[in-house]
Coordinates of C-alpha atoms in Angstrom, one line a residue:
Chain A
M16 CA -0.8 3.6 18.6
A17 CA -0.7 7.3 19.7
A18 CA -1.0 8.5 16.1
I19 CA -4.1 6.3 15.5
Y20 CA -5.6 7.5 18.8
L21 CA -5.1 11.2 18.0
R22 CA -6.4 10.8 14.4
E23 CA -9.5 8.9 15.5
L24 CA -10.1 11.5 18.3
K25 CA -9.8 14.3 15.8
S26 CA -12.0 12.6 13.3
Y27 CA -14.9 12.5 15.7
F28 CA -15.0 16.2 15.6
L29 CA -14.0 16.7 11.9
T30 CA -17.2 14.7 11.1
P31 CA -20.6 15.2 12.7
I32 CA -20.5 11.9 14.7
G33 CA -18.7 13.3 17.7
Y34 CA -21.1 16.2 18.0
I35 CA -24.2 14.1 17.5
F36 CA -23.0 11.6 20.1
C37 CA -22.1 14.2 22.7
G38 CA -25.2 16.3 22.0
M39 CA -27.7 13.4 22.1
F40 CA -26.0 11.8 25.1
L41 CA -26.1 15.0 27.2
V42 CA -29.7 15.9 26.2
V43 CA -31.2 12.4 26.7
S44 CA -29.2 11.7 29.9
G45 CA -30.1 15.2 31.1
L46 CA -33.8 14.5 30.5
A47 CA -33.5 11.1 32.3
F48 CA -31.8 12.8 35.2
A49 CA -34.4 15.5 35.4
Q50 CA -37.2 13.0 35.3
C51 CA -35.6 10.6 37.9
T52 CA -34.4 13.2 40.4
L53 CA -35.5 16.9 40.0
L54 CA -39.0 16.3 38.7
A55 CA -39.5 13.3 41.0
Q56 CA -38.5 15.7 43.9
S57 CA -36.5 12.8 45.4
T58 CA -33.0 11.3 45.2
S59 CA -34.4 7.8 45.9
S60 CA -34.9 7.3 42.2
I61 CA -31.2 7.6 41.4
G62 CA -31.0 3.9 40.8
E63 CA -33.7 4.2 38.1
Y64 CA -31.6 7.0 36.5
F65 CA -28.6 4.6 36.1
V66 CA -30.8 2.0 34.5
W67 CA -31.8 4.7 32.0
M68 CA -28.1 5.5 31.5
M69 CA -27.5 1.8 30.6
I70 CA -30.3 1.9 28.0
I71 CA -29.0 5.2 26.6
F72 CA -25.5 3.7 26.4
A73 CA -26.9 0.6 24.6
V74 CA -28.4 2.9 21.9
L75 CA -25.9 5.7 21.6
I76 CA -22.5 4.0 22.0
P77 CA -22.8 2.2 18.7
L78 CA -22.9 5.6 17.0
L79 CA -19.4 6.1 18.4
T80 CA -18.1 2.7 17.4
M81 CA -19.8 2.0 14.1
K82 CA -17.2 3.6 11.9
L83 CA -14.1 2.6 13.7
F84 CA -13.1 -0.3 11.5
S85 CA -15.9 -0.5 9.0
E86 CA -15.1 2.9 7.4
D87 CA -11.4 2.0 7.1
R88 CA -12.3 -1.2 5.3
K89 CA -14.8 0.5 3.0
T90 CA -12.4 3.4 2.1
R91 CA -9.4 1.0 2.0
T92 CA -7.6 3.3 4.6
D93 CA -7.0 0.1 6.5
Q94 CA -4.1 -0.5 4.0
I95 CA -2.1 2.3 5.4
L96 CA -2.7 1.2 9.0
L97 CA -1.9 -2.5 8.3
T98 CA 1.2 -1.8 6.2
S99 CA 2.7 0.7 8.7
P100 CA 5.1 -0.4 11.4
V101 CA 2.3 -0.7 14.0
S102 CA 0.9 -3.9 15.6
V103 CA -2.7 -4.9 15.0
F104 CA -3.3 -4.7 18.7
G105 CA -1.8 -1.2 18.7
I106 CA -4.3 -0.2 16.0
V107 CA -7.2 -1.8 18.0
M108 CA -6.2 0.0 21.2
G109 CA -5.7 3.4 19.5
K110 CA -9.2 3.2 18.1
Y111 CA -10.7 1.9 21.3
L112 CA -9.1 4.6 23.5
A113 CA -10.2 7.3 21.1
A114 CA -13.9 6.2 21.4
L115 CA -13.4 5.8 25.2
T116 CA -12.1 9.3 25.5
V117 CA -15.1 10.9 23.7
F118 CA -17.4 8.7 25.8
A119 CA -15.5 9.7 29.0
A120 CA -15.6 13.4 28.2
S121 CA -19.4 13.3 27.7
F122 CA -19.7 11.3 30.8
V123 CA -17.7 13.7 32.9
V124 CA -19.8 16.7 31.6
N125 CA -23.0 14.6 32.3
S126 CA -21.8 13.9 35.9
F127 CA -22.0 17.6 36.7
N128 CA -25.8 17.0 36.9
F129 CA -25.2 15.4 40.3
V130 CA -23.9 18.7 41.7
L131 CA -27.5 20.0 41.4
L132 CA -28.7 17.4 43.8
Y133 CA -26.5 18.8 46.6
R134 CA -28.2 22.2 46.2
Y135 CA -31.6 20.7 46.8
G136 CA -31.0 17.7 49.1
S137 CA -28.5 15.4 50.7
P138 CA -27.9 12.5 48.2
N139 CA -25.8 9.5 49.1
S140 CA -22.5 10.4 47.7
L141 CA -21.0 6.9 48.0
S142 CA -23.9 5.4 46.1
I143 CA -23.5 7.9 43.4
I144 CA -19.8 7.5 43.0
M145 CA -20.0 3.7 43.0
S146 CA -22.8 3.8 40.4
I147 CA -20.8 6.2 38.2
I148 CA -17.9 3.8 38.3
G149 CA -20.1 0.9 37.5
V150 CA -21.9 2.5 34.6
F151 CA -18.7 3.9 33.2
L152 CA -17.2 0.4 33.1
L153 CA -20.3 -0.9 31.4
G154 CA -19.9 1.9 28.8
A155 CA -16.3 0.8 28.3
A156 CA -17.4 -2.8 27.7
F157 CA -20.1 -1.6 25.2
I158 CA -17.4 0.3 23.3
A159 CA -15.3 -2.9 23.0
I160 CA -18.4 -4.8 21.8
G161 CA -19.2 -2.0 19.2
L162 CA -15.5 -2.0 18.1
F163 CA -15.6 -5.7 17.5
L164 CA -18.8 -5.6 15.5
S165 CA -17.4 -2.7 13.4
S166 CA -14.5 -4.9 12.5
L167 CA -16.8 -7.5 11.0
T168 CA -18.4 -5.4 8.4
E169 CA -17.8 -2.6 5.9
N170 CA -21.2 -1.2 6.5
Q171 CA -21.5 1.3 9.3
L172 CA -25.3 0.9 9.6
I173 CA -24.9 -2.9 10.1
A174 CA -22.2 -2.3 12.7
A175 CA -24.4 0.1 14.6
V176 CA -27.6 -1.9 14.5
S177 CA -25.9 -5.1 15.4
A178 CA -24.1 -3.4 18.3
M179 CA -27.4 -2.0 19.6
G180 CA -28.9 -5.5 19.3
V181 CA -26.1 -7.1 21.3
N182 CA -26.1 -4.4 23.9
A183 CA -29.9 -4.7 24.3
A184 CA -29.6 -8.5 24.6
M185 CA -27.0 -8.1 27.3
L186 CA -29.3 -5.8 29.2
L187 CA -32.3 -8.0 28.8
I188 CA -30.6 -11.2 29.9
S189 CA -31.4 -10.2 33.4
L190 CA -35.1 -10.1 32.7
V191 CA -35.0 -13.5 31.0
A192 CA -32.9 -15.0 33.8
N193 CA -35.6 -13.9 36.4
N194 CA -38.1 -16.0 34.5
V195 CA -36.0 -19.1 34.2
E196 CA -37.0 -21.6 36.9
A197 CA -34.1 -24.0 36.5
T198 CA -31.3 -23.0 38.9
G199 CA -28.4 -23.9 36.7
P200 CA -29.4 -22.0 33.5
R201 CA -30.6 -19.1 35.7
T202 CA -27.2 -18.8 37.4
I203 CA -25.4 -18.9 34.1
L204 CA -27.7 -16.2 32.6
K205 CA -27.3 -14.1 35.6
W206 CA -23.6 -14.4 35.5
F207 CA -23.7 -12.9 32.0
S208 CA -26.2 -10.2 32.9
V209 CA -24.6 -6.8 32.9
M210 CA -27.6 -5.5 34.9
D211 CA -27.1 -7.9 37.8
R212 CA -23.4 -7.1 37.9
F213 CA -24.3 -3.5 38.3
T214 CA -26.5 -4.0 41.4
P215 CA -23.7 -4.0 44.0
F216 CA -22.5 -0.6 42.8
T217 CA -25.9 1.0 43.6
N218 CA -25.7 -0.6 47.0
Q219 CA -22.5 1.4 47.7
M220 CA -20.2 -1.7 47.2
L221 CA -17.1 -1.7 45.2
D222 CA -17.6 -5.2 43.9
V223 CA -14.2 -6.4 42.6
S224 CA -15.8 -9.3 40.7
A225 CA -18.1 -6.9 38.9
I226 CA -15.2 -4.7 38.0
V227 CA -13.2 -7.7 36.8
Y228 CA -16.3 -8.8 34.8
Y229 CA -16.7 -5.5 33.0
L230 CA -13.0 -5.2 32.3
S231 CA -12.8 -8.8 31.1
L232 CA -15.8 -8.2 28.8
A233 CA -14.0 -5.3 27.3
A234 CA -10.7 -7.2 27.1
I235 CA -12.3 -10.2 25.4
F236 CA -13.9 -8.1 22.7
L237 CA -10.7 -6.2 22.1
F238 CA -8.9 -9.5 21.8
L239 CA -11.5 -10.8 19.4
T240 CA -11.2 -7.6 17.3
D241 CA -7.5 -8.1 17.1
R242 CA -8.1 -11.7 16.0
V243 CA -10.7 -10.8 13.4
I244 CA -8.3 -8.3 11.7
E245 CA -5.4 -10.7 11.9
K246 CA -7.5 -13.6 10.5
R247 CA -8.6 -11.4 7.6
R248 CA -4.9 -11.1 6.6
W249 CA -4.7 -14.9 6.5
A250 CA -8.1 -15.5 4.8
Chain B
M27 CA 16.7 -5.7 -1.6
I28 CA 13.3 -7.5 -2.2
E29 CA 13.3 -11.2 -2.3
I30 CA 10.2 -13.2 -3.0
T31 CA 10.4 -17.0 -2.8
D32 CA 7.7 -19.4 -3.8
V33 CA 4.9 -17.3 -2.5
R34 CA 1.4 -18.8 -2.6
K35 CA -2.0 -17.4 -1.7
S36 CA -5.4 -18.9 -2.2
F37 CA -8.8 -17.4 -1.7
G38 CA -11.1 -20.4 -1.3
D39 CA -10.5 -22.6 -4.3
K40 CA -8.9 -19.8 -6.3
H41 CA -5.1 -19.7 -6.4
A42 CA -4.5 -16.0 -6.6
V43 CA -0.8 -16.4 -6.4
D44 CA 0.7 -19.7 -7.2
G45 CA 4.3 -20.1 -6.3
I46 CA 5.9 -16.9 -7.5
S47 CA 9.6 -16.0 -6.9
F48 CA 11.6 -13.0 -8.0
R49 CA 14.2 -10.6 -6.8
V50 CA 14.6 -6.8 -7.1
E51 CA 18.1 -5.5 -6.6
E52 CA 18.9 -2.2 -4.8
G53 CA 18.2 0.8 -7.0
E54 CA 16.2 -1.1 -9.6
I55 CA 12.8 -0.1 -10.9
M56 CA 10.8 -3.3 -11.6
G57 CA 7.7 -3.2 -13.7
F58 CA 5.1 -5.7 -12.5
L59 CA 2.8 -6.4 -15.3
G60 CA -0.3 -8.5 -15.7
P61 CA -3.9 -8.5 -16.8
N62 CA -6.7 -7.6 -14.4
G63 CA -7.1 -10.4 -11.9
A64 CA -3.6 -11.9 -12.6
G65 CA -2.6 -11.6 -8.9
K66 CA -0.6 -8.3 -9.0
S67 CA -2.4 -6.6 -6.2
T68 CA -2.4 -9.7 -4.1
T69 CA 1.3 -10.1 -4.5
L70 CA 1.9 -6.5 -3.6
N71 CA -0.3 -6.8 -0.6
I72 CA 1.7 -9.8 0.6
I73 CA 5.0 -8.0 0.0
T74 CA 3.8 -5.0 2.1
G75 CA 2.4 -7.2 4.9
Y76 CA -1.3 -6.3 4.3
L77 CA -2.0 -9.9 3.5
S78 CA -0.2 -13.0 4.7
A79 CA 1.0 -15.6 2.2
D80 CA -0.2 -19.2 2.7
S81 CA 3.4 -20.3 2.1
G82 CA 6.7 -18.9 0.9
T83 CA 8.8 -16.0 2.1
V84 CA 9.1 -12.3 1.5
R85 CA 12.3 -10.6 2.6
I86 CA 12.8 -6.8 2.5
D87 CA 16.5 -5.9 2.9
G88 CA 17.0 -9.3 4.5
T89 CA 14.1 -9.0 7.0
D90 CA 11.3 -11.5 6.7
I91 CA 7.9 -9.7 6.6
L92 CA 6.3 -12.5 8.5
T93 CA 8.7 -13.0 11.4
D94 CA 9.7 -9.3 11.9
P95 CA 6.9 -7.3 10.3
L96 CA 7.5 -4.0 12.1
K97 CA 11.1 -3.8 11.0
A98 CA 10.3 -4.9 7.4
K99 CA 7.4 -2.4 7.1
K100 CA 9.7 0.5 8.2
D101 CA 11.6 0.0 4.9
I102 CA 8.5 0.0 2.7
G103 CA 6.5 2.9 1.3
F104 CA 3.3 1.7 -0.3
L105 CA 0.8 3.4 -2.6
P106 CA -2.1 1.0 -3.0
E107 CA -4.4 1.0 -6.1
I108 CA -6.8 3.2 -4.2
P109 CA -4.8 5.8 -2.3
P110 CA -5.5 5.3 1.5
L111 CA -6.5 8.9 2.2
Y112 CA -8.6 10.3 5.0
L113 CA -10.8 12.7 3.1
E114 CA -11.8 14.8 6.1
M115 CA -8.2 15.8 6.8
T116 CA -6.1 18.5 5.2
V117 CA -3.1 17.4 3.2
I118 CA -0.7 18.6 5.9
E119 CA -2.7 17.0 8.7
Y120 CA -2.7 13.7 6.8
L121 CA 1.0 13.7 6.2
N122 CA 1.6 14.6 9.8
F123 CA -0.5 11.6 10.8
V124 CA 1.4 9.3 8.5
Y125 CA 4.7 10.7 9.9
D126 CA 3.6 9.8 13.4
L127 CA 2.1 6.4 12.3
K128 CA 5.4 5.4 10.8
G129 CA 7.3 6.6 13.8
C130 CA 9.5 8.7 11.6
K131 CA 12.6 10.3 13.2
L132 CA 13.6 12.7 10.5
P133 CA 13.1 16.4 11.2
R134 CA 9.3 16.7 10.8
K135 CA 8.9 20.1 9.1
Q136 CA 11.8 19.9 6.8
H137 CA 11.1 16.3 5.8
L138 CA 7.4 16.9 5.0
K139 CA 8.2 20.1 3.1
E140 CA 10.8 18.3 1.0
I141 CA 8.3 15.6 0.1
C142 CA 5.6 18.1 -0.7
E143 CA 8.0 19.9 -3.0
V144 CA 9.1 16.7 -4.7
V145 CA 5.5 15.6 -5.4
K146 CA 4.4 19.2 -6.0
I147 CA 1.6 19.4 -3.4
W148 CA 3.0 22.2 -1.3
D149 CA 0.4 24.7 -2.7
V150 CA -2.6 22.5 -1.6
G151 CA -1.2 21.6 1.9
K152 CA -4.0 23.4 3.7
R153 CA -6.8 22.1 1.6
L154 CA -9.1 19.2 2.6
I155 CA -8.2 16.1 0.7
K156 CA -11.8 15.6 -0.3
N157 CA -11.7 18.8 -2.3
L158 CA -8.6 17.8 -4.3
S159 CA -8.7 16.5 -7.9
K160 CA -7.8 12.9 -8.6
G161 CA -4.3 13.8 -9.7
Y162 CA -3.6 15.7 -6.5
R163 CA -5.0 12.8 -4.4
Q164 CA -2.7 10.5 -6.2
R165 CA 0.2 12.8 -5.4
V166 CA -0.7 12.9 -1.8
G167 CA -0.8 9.0 -1.9
I168 CA 2.7 9.1 -3.3
A169 CA 3.8 11.6 -0.7
Q170 CA 2.6 9.4 2.2
A171 CA 4.6 6.5 0.7
L172 CA 7.7 8.7 0.7
I173 CA 7.5 9.6 4.4
G174 CA 10.3 8.2 6.4
N175 CA 12.4 7.9 3.3
P176 CA 11.9 4.1 2.9
K177 CA 14.3 2.0 0.9
V178 CA 11.6 0.3 -1.0
L179 CA 8.7 2.0 -2.8
I180 CA 5.7 0.0 -4.1
F181 CA 3.3 1.7 -6.4
D182 CA 0.1 -0.2 -7.4
E183 CA -1.3 1.4 -10.6
P184 CA -0.1 4.9 -9.8
T185 CA -1.4 6.6 -13.0
I186 CA -4.8 5.0 -13.2
G187 CA -7.5 7.5 -13.9
L188 CA -5.1 10.4 -14.5
D189 CA -5.0 12.7 -17.6
P190 CA -2.1 12.4 -20.0
R191 CA -0.2 15.4 -18.6
Q192 CA -0.6 14.0 -15.1
I193 CA 0.6 10.5 -16.3
I194 CA 3.7 12.0 -17.7
E195 CA 4.4 13.9 -14.5
I196 CA 3.9 10.9 -12.3
R197 CA 6.1 8.8 -14.6
N198 CA 8.9 11.4 -14.4
L199 CA 8.5 11.5 -10.6
I200 CA 8.8 7.7 -10.4
R201 CA 11.9 7.8 -12.6
M202 CA 13.4 10.4 -10.4
L203 CA 12.6 8.5 -7.2
G204 CA 14.2 5.4 -8.8
K205 CA 17.6 7.1 -8.4
E206 CA 17.4 6.8 -4.6
H207 CA 14.9 4.0 -4.0
T208 CA 14.2 0.4 -5.1
I209 CA 10.8 0.5 -6.8
I210 CA 8.1 -2.0 -7.8
L211 CA 5.7 -0.4 -10.2
S212 CA 2.6 -2.4 -10.9
T213 CA 0.6 -1.5 -13.9
H214 CA -1.2 -2.8 -16.9
I215 CA -0.2 0.2 -19.0
L216 CA 2.7 -1.1 -21.0
P217 CA 4.4 2.0 -22.3
E218 CA 4.6 3.0 -18.6
V219 CA 7.0 0.2 -17.8
Q220 CA 8.9 0.7 -21.1
A221 CA 9.4 4.3 -20.2
V222 CA 10.3 3.8 -16.6
C223 CA 11.5 0.3 -15.6
D224 CA 14.8 -1.5 -15.7
K225 CA 13.3 -4.9 -15.5
I226 CA 9.9 -6.5 -16.0
V227 CA 8.1 -9.3 -14.3
V228 CA 5.0 -10.5 -16.0
I229 CA 2.4 -12.4 -14.0
N230 CA -0.7 -14.2 -15.4
K231 CA -3.1 -16.4 -13.5
G232 CA -1.0 -16.2 -10.4
T233 CA 2.3 -17.4 -12.0
I234 CA 5.2 -15.6 -13.5
V235 CA 5.4 -15.9 -17.2
A236 CA 8.4 -13.6 -17.8
N237 CA 11.2 -12.1 -15.6
E238 CA 13.6 -10.2 -17.8
K239 CA 15.4 -6.9 -18.2
T240 CA 13.2 -4.6 -20.2
E241 CA 15.3 -4.7 -23.4
D242 CA 15.8 -8.5 -23.1
L243 CA 12.2 -9.2 -22.8
I244 CA 11.6 -8.3 -26.4
N245 CA 14.2 -10.8 -27.7
A246 CA 13.2 -13.4 -25.1
V247 CA 9.7 -13.5 -26.5
D248 CA 10.4 -13.2 -30.2
G249 CA 13.8 -13.5 -31.9
T250 CA 12.5 -12.3 -35.2
R251 CA 13.3 -8.8 -36.4
K252 CA 11.0 -6.6 -38.5
L253 CA 12.2 -3.9 -40.9
I254 CA 10.5 -1.4 -43.0
A255 CA 12.5 -0.8 -46.2
K256 CA 11.8 2.0 -48.7
I257 CA 12.9 0.8 -52.1
V258 CA 12.7 2.4 -55.5
G259 CA 11.8 -0.2 -58.0
P260 CA 9.0 -2.2 -59.7
E261 CA 6.9 -3.5 -56.8
D262 CA 6.2 -7.1 -58.1
E263 CA 9.9 -7.7 -58.9
V264 CA 11.1 -6.2 -55.7
L265 CA 8.7 -8.4 -53.7
K266 CA 9.7 -11.5 -55.6
T267 CA 13.4 -10.8 -55.0
L268 CA 12.9 -10.1 -51.3
R269 CA 10.9 -13.3 -50.8
S270 CA 13.6 -15.3 -52.5
L271 CA 16.4 -13.8 -50.4
G272 CA 17.8 -16.1 -47.7
G273 CA 17.0 -15.3 -44.1
I274 CA 13.7 -13.5 -44.9
K275 CA 10.6 -15.0 -43.5
T276 CA 8.0 -12.7 -45.0
A277 CA 8.0 -9.6 -47.1
D278 CA 4.9 -7.5 -48.0
S279 CA 4.3 -4.1 -49.5
I280 CA 2.7 -1.9 -47.0
G281 CA 1.8 0.6 -49.7
K282 CA 3.4 3.7 -48.3
R283 CA 4.5 5.6 -51.3
D284 CA 6.7 8.6 -51.4
T285 CA 7.4 10.2 -54.8
D286 CA 8.8 7.0 -56.4
S287 CA 9.5 4.6 -53.5
I288 CA 7.4 1.8 -52.0
S289 CA 7.6 0.7 -48.4
Y290 CA 7.9 -3.0 -47.6
L291 CA 7.5 -4.8 -44.2
I292 CA 10.2 -7.4 -44.0
E293 CA 10.4 -10.1 -41.3
S294 CA 13.6 -11.9 -40.9
Q295 CA 14.0 -15.5 -39.6
D296 CA 15.0 -16.0 -36.0
R297 CA 18.2 -14.1 -35.0
V298 CA 19.2 -13.4 -38.6
D299 CA 20.4 -9.9 -39.6
I300 CA 19.4 -9.5 -43.2
R301 CA 20.3 -5.8 -43.5
K302 CA 23.6 -6.3 -45.4
P303 CA 22.4 -9.0 -47.8
L304 CA 19.4 -6.9 -48.5
F305 CA 21.5 -3.9 -49.3
Y306 CA 23.8 -5.7 -51.7
T307 CA 21.0 -7.6 -53.4
L308 CA 19.1 -4.3 -54.1
A309 CA 22.2 -2.6 -55.2
S310 CA 23.0 -5.4 -57.6
K311 CA 19.5 -5.0 -59.1
G312 CA 19.9 -1.3 -59.4
W313 CA 17.0 -0.6 -57.0
P314 CA 18.0 2.2 -54.6
L315 CA 17.3 1.5 -50.9
I316 CA 16.4 5.0 -49.7
G317 CA 15.3 4.1 -46.2
L318 CA 15.6 1.2 -43.7
E319 CA 14.1 1.3 -40.1
G320 CA 13.6 -1.3 -37.5
V321 CA 10.2 -2.2 -36.0
E322 CA 10.3 -3.5 -32.5
L323 CA 7.6 -5.5 -30.9
S324 CA 5.8 -3.3 -28.5
L325 CA 5.1 -4.5 -25.0
E326 CA 1.5 -4.9 -25.9
D327 CA 2.5 -7.5 -28.5
I328 CA 4.9 -9.2 -26.0
F329 CA 2.3 -9.2 -23.3
I330 CA -0.4 -10.7 -25.5
R331 CA 2.0 -13.4 -26.6
L332 CA 3.1 -14.2 -23.1
V333 CA -0.4 -14.5 -21.8
G334 CA -1.3 -16.3 -25.0
K335 CA -4.6 -14.6 -25.6
E336 CA -4.4 -13.4 -29.2
K337 CA -1.9 -12.6 -31.9
P338 CA -0.3 -9.2 -32.0
D339 CA -1.8 -6.5 -34.2
N340 CA 0.7 -5.0 -36.5
K341 CA -1.0 -1.7 -36.2
K342 CA 0.1 -1.5 -32.6
Q343 CA 3.7 -2.1 -33.5
R344 CA 5.9 0.7 -32.4
K345 CA 8.5 2.1 -34.7
A346 CA 11.9 2.5 -33.3
G347 CA 15.1 3.8 -34.8
N348 CA 17.5 1.1 -35.8

C-alpha cells in the first residue's frame, strides 16, 4: 500500500494535475475568503465562506480523483498492481490516501487565510475550527466518491464530470428537502444531505453523528471501489 | 511448478477458456501458442491472478492463486502484452516502485543494478520511460517482471512490435533466464517457440489442441517424413522408379538442377524410413545419389494443421539437416 501511496503522490506532481488542483483551489478559495470576510469587513459571513468551500470541493476534487483508477485501466498499468502481492483494498487505500494528502496539504495552506482575521478582528475560533473539521471531512468523503467513479470508467473526463454531478447532487439535496412537504421523505432527504450535516459544525458543535456520517460515506465508497475492482476480476 | 487444472472462463456467452489443464515443471520454458483470440492472454491473466477463473484451479509452486493470492503472486513475474509502465517516471523510479510494490527483500541497489545489466537498460536508467523506444520499453517491462527474483516468469507476446535485432536479443535473454526460472512464453510467432521452448502447449478456441515437447510435436502431428534427394539420372525414369518404390507416398521433381542432377521431393508413408531402400535402388540402377536432406514440418504447418484452418504450404517448409 505504501508503494502505491507514494507513487500516486509523486505522480500528482510529475503531471500537471497536482499543480492545477492546488493552484485553482488556493486561488478560488482565497477569492471566496476575501469576498466573504475581508471585503465584507465582517467575520459574520464565515458560514457563507464554508458553503463556498463545499461548492469549490464539489468541482475541484474530481480533478484530483478522476485519474486514480481510470488511467490505470486505460494504460493497463492496473495489471502490475493486481498481479502484485498487494490486496485490492491496499491498492484502493493507497490511492485514496494519496489524493487525501494532496487535498489536505492544499487545505492546510488555505487555512492560513484565517490568521489574517485575527489581525483585523476577533473571530470565533471554535466556530472556525469546527467548520474546518467538518468541511475537511466532507472533502474526504468527496474524494472517496470520486475514487469510486474513477473505478467505473477508463475515461478520465467521464470520471470527473460524473463525480462533479454526484457531489453537486449531494449538496443540492438540502434545497430539495426544504421544498418537500411530506415529513417522511423530507427526513430521509435531509439525512442524506451533506449540507444539513455540516450545520452543527458552524454552530461550534462537534457533532459525532455528523462525523460518523462523513466517515461512513467515505468508507462506503471505498468499500464499493474495492468491490468494483474485485468484481471486474470475476466478470 | 505451475499446475493448471480444468480452468474455465466465460465472458457472457463466449467461452474464452474452456476446461484447460497443463503442467509446467521447474526449469522448463513452455511455449504457449494460439491464434489471436484463442484464449492465451485470458489464461495468462488467470494464472497471474489478474482475472479469476469461473472454475478450476491454478497452483504456483503448490499455492492456489485463489485461496492464497498474495503468496502465489510473490512467485510470479509477469510481462503482459502491453508492458504496464508509468510513462511519467524514469526507469529507475519505476523499478524502485515495483521493488516496493512487490515487497522485495533483496538488497535494493545491487538487485536493481543486476537486473538492469541483465536486460541492458542501465544506460537509460535516468531517462523518462515515455522517451524510450519500444524495444527499451519492452526491456523495462521484462526488468519489472524479474524484480524479486520470482520462480515463475510469464511473458505475453514479449517480442511483438520489435525489430529483428531486438527480437533476437529478447529471445536470447529469455533463453538465458530459462536457466534459473520456470517460464511461460506466450506468442503466435512460431520460430520463437522453436528457438526457445522445451515444450509447447497449443490453444485454440479456449481448448488445448496439443501439449507436447517441442521435438515430439512434429511427430505427433504428422508421422510422415519428407526428403529432398538430388539424383543424377533421367528424370522420367527416376520419378517412375521412386513412385514404385515401397514406402514412398509421393515423389515429385522440384526442378532444382545442379550441373547434372535433379532434386526430388519425396514423402514417405507414416513412420517408414525409406533412406536405405532408396539408396540401394538408385545404386542398382546406376543413378548416383549425390545429396539427401530431410525436410521437417515447420511449426507454421503444424499449427495450421492443429487448428485445422488450411493445408500447409510447402514453401514455408523449413529445411533441416538430417
